[in-house]
PDB file of C-alpha atoms and ligand atoms in Angstrom:
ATOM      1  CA  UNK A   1     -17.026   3.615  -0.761  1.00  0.00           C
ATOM      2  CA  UNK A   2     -16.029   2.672   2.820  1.00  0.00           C
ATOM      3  CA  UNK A   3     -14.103  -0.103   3.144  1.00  0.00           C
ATOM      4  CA  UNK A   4     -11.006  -1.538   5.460  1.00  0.00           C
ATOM      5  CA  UNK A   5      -8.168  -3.328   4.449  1.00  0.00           C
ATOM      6  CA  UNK A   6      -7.454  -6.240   6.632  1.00  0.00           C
ATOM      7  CA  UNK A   7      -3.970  -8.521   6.629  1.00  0.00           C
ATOM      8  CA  UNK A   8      -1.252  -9.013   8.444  1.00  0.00           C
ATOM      9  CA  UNK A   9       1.788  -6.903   9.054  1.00  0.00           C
ATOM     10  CA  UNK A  10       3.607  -6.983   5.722  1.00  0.00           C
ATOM     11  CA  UNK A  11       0.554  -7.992   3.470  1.00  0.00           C
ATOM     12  CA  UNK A  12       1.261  -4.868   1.370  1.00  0.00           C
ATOM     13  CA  UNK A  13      -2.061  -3.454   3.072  1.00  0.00           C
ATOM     14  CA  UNK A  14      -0.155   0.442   2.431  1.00  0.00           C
ATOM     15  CA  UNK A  15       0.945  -0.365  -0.588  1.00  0.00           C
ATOM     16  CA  UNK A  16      -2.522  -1.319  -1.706  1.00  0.00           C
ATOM     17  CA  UNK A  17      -4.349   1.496  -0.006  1.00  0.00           C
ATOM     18  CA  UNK A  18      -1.835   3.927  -2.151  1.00  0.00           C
ATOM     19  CA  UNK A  19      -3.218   2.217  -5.036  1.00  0.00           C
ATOM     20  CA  UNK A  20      -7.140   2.558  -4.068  1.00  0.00           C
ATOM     21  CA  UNK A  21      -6.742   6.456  -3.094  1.00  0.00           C
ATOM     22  CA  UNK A  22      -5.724   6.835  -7.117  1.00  0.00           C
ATOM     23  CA  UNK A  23      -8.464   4.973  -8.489  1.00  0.00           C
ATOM     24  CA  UNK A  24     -11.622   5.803  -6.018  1.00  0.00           C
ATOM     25  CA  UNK A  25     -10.473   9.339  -4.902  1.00  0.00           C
ATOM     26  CA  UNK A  26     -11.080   8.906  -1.440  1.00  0.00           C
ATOM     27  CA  UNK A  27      -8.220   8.976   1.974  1.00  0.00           C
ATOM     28  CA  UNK A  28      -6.471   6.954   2.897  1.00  0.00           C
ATOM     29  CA  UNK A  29      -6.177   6.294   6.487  1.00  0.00           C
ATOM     30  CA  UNK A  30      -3.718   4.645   8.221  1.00  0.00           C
ATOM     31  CA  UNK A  31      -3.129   4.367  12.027  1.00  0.00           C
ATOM     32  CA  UNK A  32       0.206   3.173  11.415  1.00  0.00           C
ATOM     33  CA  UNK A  33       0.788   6.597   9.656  1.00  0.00           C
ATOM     34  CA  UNK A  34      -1.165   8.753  12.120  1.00  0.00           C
ATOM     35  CA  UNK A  35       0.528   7.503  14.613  1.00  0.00           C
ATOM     36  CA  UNK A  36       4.165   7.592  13.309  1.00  0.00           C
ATOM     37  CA  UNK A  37       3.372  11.342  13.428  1.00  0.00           C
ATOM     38  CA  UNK A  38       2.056  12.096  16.256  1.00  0.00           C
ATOM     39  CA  UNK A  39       5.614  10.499  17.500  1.00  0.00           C
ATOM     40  CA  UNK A  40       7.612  12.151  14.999  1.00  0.00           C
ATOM     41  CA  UNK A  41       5.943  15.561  15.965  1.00  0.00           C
ATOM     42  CA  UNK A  42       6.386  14.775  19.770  1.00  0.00           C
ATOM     43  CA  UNK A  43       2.284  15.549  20.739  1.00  0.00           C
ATOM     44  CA  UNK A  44       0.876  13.456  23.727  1.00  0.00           C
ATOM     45  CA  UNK A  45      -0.756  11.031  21.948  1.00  0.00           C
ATOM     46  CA  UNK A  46       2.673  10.207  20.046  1.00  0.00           C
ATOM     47  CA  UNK A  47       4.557  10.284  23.413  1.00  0.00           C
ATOM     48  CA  UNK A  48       1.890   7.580  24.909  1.00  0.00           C
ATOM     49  CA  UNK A  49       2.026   5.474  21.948  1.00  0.00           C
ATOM     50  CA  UNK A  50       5.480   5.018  20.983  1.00  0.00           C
ATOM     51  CA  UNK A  51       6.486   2.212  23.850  1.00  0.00           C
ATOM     52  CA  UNK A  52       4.080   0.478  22.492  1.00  0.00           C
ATOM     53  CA  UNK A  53       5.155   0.742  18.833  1.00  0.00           C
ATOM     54  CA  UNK A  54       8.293  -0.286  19.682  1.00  0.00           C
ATOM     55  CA  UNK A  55       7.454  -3.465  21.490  1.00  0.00           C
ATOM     56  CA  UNK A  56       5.075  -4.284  19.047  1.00  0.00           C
ATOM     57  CA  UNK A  57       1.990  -4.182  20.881  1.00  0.00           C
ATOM     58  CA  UNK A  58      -0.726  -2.526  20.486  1.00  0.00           C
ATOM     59  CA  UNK A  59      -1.623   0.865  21.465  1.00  0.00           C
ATOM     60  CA  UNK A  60      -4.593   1.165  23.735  1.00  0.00           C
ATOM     61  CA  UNK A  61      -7.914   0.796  21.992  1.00  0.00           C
ATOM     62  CA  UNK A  62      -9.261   4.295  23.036  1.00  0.00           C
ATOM     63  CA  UNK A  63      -6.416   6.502  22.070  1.00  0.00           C
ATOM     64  CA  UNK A  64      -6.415   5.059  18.597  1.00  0.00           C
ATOM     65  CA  UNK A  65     -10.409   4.854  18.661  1.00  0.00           C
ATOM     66  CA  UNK A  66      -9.958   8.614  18.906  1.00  0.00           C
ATOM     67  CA  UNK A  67      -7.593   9.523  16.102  1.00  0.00           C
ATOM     68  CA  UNK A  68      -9.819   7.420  13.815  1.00  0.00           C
ATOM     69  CA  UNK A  69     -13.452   8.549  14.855  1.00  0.00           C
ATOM     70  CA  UNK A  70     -11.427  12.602  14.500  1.00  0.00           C
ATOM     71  CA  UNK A  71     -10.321  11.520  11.127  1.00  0.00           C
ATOM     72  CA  UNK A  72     -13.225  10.311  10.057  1.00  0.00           C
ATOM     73  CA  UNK A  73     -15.872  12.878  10.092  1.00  0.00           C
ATOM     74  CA  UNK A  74     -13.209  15.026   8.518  1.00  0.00           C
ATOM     75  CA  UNK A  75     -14.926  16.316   5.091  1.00  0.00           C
ATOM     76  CA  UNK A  76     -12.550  14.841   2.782  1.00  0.00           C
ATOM     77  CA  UNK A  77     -13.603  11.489   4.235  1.00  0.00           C
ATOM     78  CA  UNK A  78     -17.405  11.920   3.615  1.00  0.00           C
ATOM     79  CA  UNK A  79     -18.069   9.972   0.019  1.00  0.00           C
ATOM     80  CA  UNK A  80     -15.718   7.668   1.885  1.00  0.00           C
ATOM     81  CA  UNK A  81     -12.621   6.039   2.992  1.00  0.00           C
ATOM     82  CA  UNK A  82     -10.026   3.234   3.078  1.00  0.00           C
ATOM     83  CA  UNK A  83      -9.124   1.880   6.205  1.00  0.00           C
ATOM     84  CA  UNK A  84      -5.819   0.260   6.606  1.00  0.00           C
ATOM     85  CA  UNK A  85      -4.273  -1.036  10.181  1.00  0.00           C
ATOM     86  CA  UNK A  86      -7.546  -0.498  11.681  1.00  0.00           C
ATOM     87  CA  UNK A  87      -9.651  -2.455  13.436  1.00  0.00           C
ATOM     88  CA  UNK A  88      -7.126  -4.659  14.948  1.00  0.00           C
ATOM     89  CA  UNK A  89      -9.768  -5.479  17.435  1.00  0.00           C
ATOM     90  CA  UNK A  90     -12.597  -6.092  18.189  1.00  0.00           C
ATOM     91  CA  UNK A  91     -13.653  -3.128  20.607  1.00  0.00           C
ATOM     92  CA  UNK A  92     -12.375  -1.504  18.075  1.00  0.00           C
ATOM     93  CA  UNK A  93     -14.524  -2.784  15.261  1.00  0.00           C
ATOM     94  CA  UNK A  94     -17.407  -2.533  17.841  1.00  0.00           C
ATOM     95  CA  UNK A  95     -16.600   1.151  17.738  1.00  0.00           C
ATOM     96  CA  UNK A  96     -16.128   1.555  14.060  1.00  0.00           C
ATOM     97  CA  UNK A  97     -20.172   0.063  13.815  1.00  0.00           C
ATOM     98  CA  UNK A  98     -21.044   2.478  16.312  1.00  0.00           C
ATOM     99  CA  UNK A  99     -19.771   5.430  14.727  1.00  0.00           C
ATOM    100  CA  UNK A 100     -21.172   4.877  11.388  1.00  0.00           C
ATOM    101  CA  UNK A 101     -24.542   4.028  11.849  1.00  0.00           C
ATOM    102  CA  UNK A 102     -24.155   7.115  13.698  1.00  0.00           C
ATOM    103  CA  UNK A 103     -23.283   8.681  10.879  1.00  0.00           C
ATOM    104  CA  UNK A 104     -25.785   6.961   8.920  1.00  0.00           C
ATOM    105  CA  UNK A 105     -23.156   4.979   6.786  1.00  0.00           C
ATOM    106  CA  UNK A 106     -22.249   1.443   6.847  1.00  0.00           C
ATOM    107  CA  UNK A 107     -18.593  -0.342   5.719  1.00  0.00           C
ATOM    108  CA  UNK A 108     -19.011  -1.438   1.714  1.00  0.00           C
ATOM    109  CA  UNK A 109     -16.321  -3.920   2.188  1.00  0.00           C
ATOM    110  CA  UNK A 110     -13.424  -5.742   4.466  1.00  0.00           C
ATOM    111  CA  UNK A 111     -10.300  -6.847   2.176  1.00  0.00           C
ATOM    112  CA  UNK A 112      -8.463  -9.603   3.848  1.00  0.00           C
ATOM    113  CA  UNK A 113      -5.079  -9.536   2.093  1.00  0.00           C
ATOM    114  CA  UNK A 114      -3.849 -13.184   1.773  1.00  0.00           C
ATOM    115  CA  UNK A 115      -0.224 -13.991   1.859  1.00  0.00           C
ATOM    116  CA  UNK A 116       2.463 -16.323   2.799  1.00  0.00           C
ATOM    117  CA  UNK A 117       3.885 -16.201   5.934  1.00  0.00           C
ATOM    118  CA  UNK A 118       7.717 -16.214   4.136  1.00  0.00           C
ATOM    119  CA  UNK A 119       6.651 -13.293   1.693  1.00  0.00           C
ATOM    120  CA  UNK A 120       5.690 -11.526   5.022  1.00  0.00           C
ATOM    121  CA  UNK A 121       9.081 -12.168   7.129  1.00  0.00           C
ATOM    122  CA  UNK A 122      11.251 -11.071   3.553  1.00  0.00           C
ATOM    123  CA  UNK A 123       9.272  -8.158   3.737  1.00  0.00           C
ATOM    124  CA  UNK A 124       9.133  -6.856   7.016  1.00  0.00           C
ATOM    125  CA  UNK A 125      12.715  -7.654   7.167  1.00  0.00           C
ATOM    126  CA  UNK A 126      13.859  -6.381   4.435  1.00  0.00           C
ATOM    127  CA  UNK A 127      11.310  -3.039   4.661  1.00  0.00           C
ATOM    128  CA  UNK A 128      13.648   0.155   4.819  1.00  0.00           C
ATOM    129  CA  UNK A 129      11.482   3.558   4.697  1.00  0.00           C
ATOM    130  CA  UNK A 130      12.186   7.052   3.567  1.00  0.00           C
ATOM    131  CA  UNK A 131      13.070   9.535   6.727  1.00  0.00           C
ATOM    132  CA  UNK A 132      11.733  12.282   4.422  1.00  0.00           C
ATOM    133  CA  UNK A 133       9.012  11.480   2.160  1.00  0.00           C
ATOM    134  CA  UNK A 134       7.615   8.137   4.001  1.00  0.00           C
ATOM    135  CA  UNK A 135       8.913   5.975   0.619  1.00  0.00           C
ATOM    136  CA  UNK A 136       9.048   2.112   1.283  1.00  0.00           C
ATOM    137  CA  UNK A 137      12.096   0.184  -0.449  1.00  0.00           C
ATOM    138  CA  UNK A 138      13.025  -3.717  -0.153  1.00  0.00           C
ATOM    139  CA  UNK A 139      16.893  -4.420   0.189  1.00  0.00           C
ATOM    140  CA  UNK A 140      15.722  -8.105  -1.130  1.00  0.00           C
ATOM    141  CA  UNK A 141      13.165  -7.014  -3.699  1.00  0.00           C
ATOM    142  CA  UNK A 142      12.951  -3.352  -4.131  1.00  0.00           C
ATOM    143  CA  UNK A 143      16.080  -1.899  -4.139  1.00  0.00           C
ATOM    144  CA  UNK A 144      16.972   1.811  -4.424  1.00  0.00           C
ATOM    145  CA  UNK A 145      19.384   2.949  -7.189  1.00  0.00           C
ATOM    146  CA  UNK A 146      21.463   3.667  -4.302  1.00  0.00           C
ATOM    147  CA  UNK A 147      21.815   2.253  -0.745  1.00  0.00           C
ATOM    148  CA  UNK A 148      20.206   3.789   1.893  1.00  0.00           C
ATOM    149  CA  UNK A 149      19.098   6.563   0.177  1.00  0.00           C
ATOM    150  CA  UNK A 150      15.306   7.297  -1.026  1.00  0.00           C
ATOM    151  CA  UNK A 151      15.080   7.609  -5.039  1.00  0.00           C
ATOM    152  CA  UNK A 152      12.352  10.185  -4.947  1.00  0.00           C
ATOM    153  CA  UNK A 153      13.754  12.632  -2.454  1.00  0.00           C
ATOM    154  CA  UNK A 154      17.432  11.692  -1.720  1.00  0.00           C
ATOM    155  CA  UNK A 155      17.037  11.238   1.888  1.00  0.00           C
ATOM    156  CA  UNK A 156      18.419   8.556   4.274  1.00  0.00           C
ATOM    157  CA  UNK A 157      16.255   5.108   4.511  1.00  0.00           C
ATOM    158  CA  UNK A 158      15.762   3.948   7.621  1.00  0.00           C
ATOM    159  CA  UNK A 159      14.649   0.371   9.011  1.00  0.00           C
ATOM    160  CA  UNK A 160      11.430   1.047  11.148  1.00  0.00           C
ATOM    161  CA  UNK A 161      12.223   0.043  14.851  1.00  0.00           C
ATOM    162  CA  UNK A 162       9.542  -2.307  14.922  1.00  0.00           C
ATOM    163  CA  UNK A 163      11.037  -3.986  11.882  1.00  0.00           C
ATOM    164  CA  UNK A 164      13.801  -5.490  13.660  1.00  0.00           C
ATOM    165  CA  UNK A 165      13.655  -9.616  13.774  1.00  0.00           C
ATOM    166  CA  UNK A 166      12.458  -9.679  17.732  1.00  0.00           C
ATOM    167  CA  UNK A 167       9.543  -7.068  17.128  1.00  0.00           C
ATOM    168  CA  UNK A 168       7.852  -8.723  13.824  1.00  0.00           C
ATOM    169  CA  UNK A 169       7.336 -11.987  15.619  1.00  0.00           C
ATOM    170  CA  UNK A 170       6.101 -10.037  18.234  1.00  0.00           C
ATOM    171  CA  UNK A 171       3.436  -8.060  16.158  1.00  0.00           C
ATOM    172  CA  UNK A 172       2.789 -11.250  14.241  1.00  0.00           C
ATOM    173  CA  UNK A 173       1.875 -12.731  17.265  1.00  0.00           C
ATOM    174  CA  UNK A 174       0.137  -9.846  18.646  1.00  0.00           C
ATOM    175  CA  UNK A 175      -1.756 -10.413  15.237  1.00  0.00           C
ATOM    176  CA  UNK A 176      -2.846 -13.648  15.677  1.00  0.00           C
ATOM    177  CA  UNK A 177      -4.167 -13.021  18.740  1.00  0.00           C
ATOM    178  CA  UNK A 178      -5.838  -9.599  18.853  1.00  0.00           C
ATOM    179  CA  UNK A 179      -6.722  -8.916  15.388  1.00  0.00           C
ATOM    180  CA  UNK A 180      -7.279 -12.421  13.461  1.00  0.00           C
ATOM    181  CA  UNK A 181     -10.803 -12.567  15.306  1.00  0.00           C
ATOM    182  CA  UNK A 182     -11.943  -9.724  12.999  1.00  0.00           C
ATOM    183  CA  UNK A 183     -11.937 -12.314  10.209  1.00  0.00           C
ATOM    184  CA  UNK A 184     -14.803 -14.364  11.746  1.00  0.00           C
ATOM    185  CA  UNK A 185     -16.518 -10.899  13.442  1.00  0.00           C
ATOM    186  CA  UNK A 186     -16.723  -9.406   9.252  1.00  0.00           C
ATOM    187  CA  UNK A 187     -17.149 -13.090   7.999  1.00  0.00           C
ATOM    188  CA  UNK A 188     -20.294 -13.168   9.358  1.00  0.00           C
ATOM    189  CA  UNK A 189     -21.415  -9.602   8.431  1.00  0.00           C
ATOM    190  CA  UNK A 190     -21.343 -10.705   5.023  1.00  0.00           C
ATOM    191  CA  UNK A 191     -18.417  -8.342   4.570  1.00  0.00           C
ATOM    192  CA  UNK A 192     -15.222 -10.268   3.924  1.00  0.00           C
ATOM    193  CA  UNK A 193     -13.912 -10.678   0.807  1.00  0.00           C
ATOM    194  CA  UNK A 194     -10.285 -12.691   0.132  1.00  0.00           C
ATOM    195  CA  UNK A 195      -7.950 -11.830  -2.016  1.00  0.00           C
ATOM    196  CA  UNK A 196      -4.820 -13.802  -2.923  1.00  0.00           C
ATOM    197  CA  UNK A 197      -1.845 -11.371  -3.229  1.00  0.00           C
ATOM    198  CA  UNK A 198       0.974 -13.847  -3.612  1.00  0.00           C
ATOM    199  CA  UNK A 199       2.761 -13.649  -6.773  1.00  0.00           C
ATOM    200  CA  UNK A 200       3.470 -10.789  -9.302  1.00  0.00           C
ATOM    201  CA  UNK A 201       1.933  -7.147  -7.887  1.00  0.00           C
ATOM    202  CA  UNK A 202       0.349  -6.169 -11.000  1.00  0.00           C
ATOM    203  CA  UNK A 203      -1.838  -9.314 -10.899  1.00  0.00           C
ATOM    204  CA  UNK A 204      -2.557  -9.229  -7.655  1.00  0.00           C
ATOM    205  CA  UNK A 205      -3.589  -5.143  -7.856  1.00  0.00           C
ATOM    206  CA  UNK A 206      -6.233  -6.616 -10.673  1.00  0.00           C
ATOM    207  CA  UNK A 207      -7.308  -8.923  -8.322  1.00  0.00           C
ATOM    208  CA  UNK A 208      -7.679  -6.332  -5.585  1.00  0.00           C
ATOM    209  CA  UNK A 209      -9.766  -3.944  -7.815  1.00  0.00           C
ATOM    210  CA  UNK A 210     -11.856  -6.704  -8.900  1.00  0.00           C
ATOM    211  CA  UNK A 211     -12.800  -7.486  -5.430  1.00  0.00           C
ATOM    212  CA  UNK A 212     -14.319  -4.031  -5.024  1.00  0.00           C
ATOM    213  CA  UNK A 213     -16.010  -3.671  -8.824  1.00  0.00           C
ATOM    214  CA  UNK A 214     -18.888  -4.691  -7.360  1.00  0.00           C
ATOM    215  CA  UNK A 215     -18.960  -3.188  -4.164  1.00  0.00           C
ATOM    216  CA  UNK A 216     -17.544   0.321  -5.799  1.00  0.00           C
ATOM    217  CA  UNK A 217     -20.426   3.134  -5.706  1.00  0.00           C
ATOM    218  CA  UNK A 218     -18.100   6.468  -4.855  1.00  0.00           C
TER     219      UNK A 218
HETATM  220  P1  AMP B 301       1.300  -0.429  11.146  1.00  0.00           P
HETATM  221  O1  AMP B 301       2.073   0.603  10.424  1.00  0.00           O
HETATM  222  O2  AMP B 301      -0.145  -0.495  10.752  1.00  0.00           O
HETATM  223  O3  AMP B 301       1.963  -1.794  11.104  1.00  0.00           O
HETATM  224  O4  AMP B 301       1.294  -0.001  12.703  1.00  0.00           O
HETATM  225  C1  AMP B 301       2.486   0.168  13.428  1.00  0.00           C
HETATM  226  C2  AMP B 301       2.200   0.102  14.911  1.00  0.00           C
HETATM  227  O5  AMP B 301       1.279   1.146  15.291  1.00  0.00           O
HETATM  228  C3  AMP B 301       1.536  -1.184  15.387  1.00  0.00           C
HETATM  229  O6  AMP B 301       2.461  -2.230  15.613  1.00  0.00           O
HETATM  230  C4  AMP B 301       0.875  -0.706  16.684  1.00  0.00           C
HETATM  231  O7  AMP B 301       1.828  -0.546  17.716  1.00  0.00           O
HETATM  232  C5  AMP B 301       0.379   0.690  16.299  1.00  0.00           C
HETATM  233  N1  AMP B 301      -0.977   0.635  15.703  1.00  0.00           N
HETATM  234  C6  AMP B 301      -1.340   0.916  14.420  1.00  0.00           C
HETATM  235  N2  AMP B 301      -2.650   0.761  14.244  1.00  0.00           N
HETATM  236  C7  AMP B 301      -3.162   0.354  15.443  1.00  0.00           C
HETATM  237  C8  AMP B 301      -4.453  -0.006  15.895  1.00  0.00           C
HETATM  238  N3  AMP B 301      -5.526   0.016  15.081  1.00  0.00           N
HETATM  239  N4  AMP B 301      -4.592  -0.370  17.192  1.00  0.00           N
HETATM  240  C9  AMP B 301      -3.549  -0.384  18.029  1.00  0.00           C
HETATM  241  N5  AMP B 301      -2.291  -0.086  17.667  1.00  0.00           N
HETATM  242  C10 AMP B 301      -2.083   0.290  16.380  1.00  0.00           C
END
């Protein structure tokens, strides 16, 4: 099953995507992620990219066009894949088409996360992440046992730098403009499918995984 998971910053699309790589047995693959560590391992990609990052823009549509196209014809990622932070636009979507017919695959599905815009600020605000073992806490909603310090591995949480107040509105604006025209480009594939992940997480997972029952063929 290939499909992407589509929302804005905050709409849990990670959190989701954790959830899909247990049940369907396919990667995960996150831009986000990859490029977090290209920048954490200092390569030239992660040196090019992390300006951006921490501005809240974009990075440029052919150095992430790269990563994913790599990623993508990696084995693991040949029954299929979910896609989460990318496309964000539409050159990039254009290559994304490109690249699987290519391959002689097409995209099963496009999630579009739905969400308030005040569950998204408490979020992103709140977000603190594991310097370790990547683990994402809430100091409003999902608290560790103990401050500032990751559960699972006992290392220091962090607040990503692009979680500070000026950055989100800045990627939520960068959002609007860059990557909302995606809903309209898949809309009209036939590809779009909305779920409503406000309120409680375990009904909203069940409404995620019933979006894709009839899609699924892994
Ligand atoms: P995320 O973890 O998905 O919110 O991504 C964090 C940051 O990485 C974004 O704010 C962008 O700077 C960059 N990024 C991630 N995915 C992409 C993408 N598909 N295109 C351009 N930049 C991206």
């Amino acid at each position: 099953m290939r499909i992407i998971l589509f929302g804005e910053p905050g709409a849990g699309k990670g959190t989701y995507a954790a959830e899909l790589v247990k049940r369907y047995g396919i990667p995960q693959i996150s831009t986000g992620d990859m490029l977090r560590a290209a920048v954490k391992e200092g390569t030239s990609v992660g040196h090019h990219a992390q300006e951006y990052m921490k501005r809240g823009e974009l990075v440029p549509d052919a150095t992430v066009i790269e990563l994913v196209h790599d990623r993508i014809q990696r084995q693991d990622a040949a029954k299929g894949f979910i896609l989460d932070g990318f496309p964000r636009t539409v050159p990039q979507a254009d290559s994304l088409d490109k690249l699987l017919h290519k391959m002689h695959n097409e995209l099963d599905a496009v999630l579009k996360i739905e969400i308030s815009k005040e569950t998204i600020l408490t979020r992103l605000t709140g977000r603190r992440v594991c310097t370790n073992c990547g683990a994402t806490y809430n100091v409003a909603t999902m608290k560790p046992q103990k401050e500032g310090i990751c559960d699972k591995c006992g290392h220091e949480l962090i607040q990503r730098p692009d979680d500070k107040p000026e950055t989100i509105l800045n990627r939520l604006a960068v959002y609007q403009k860059d990557t909302a025209p995606l809903i309209d480009f898949y809309d009209k594939k036939g590809l779009l499918k909305r779920v409503q992940c406000e309120g409680p997480y375990a009904e909203a997972l069940g409404r995620v995984f019933a979006a894709l029952e009839k899609v699924a063929k892994v």
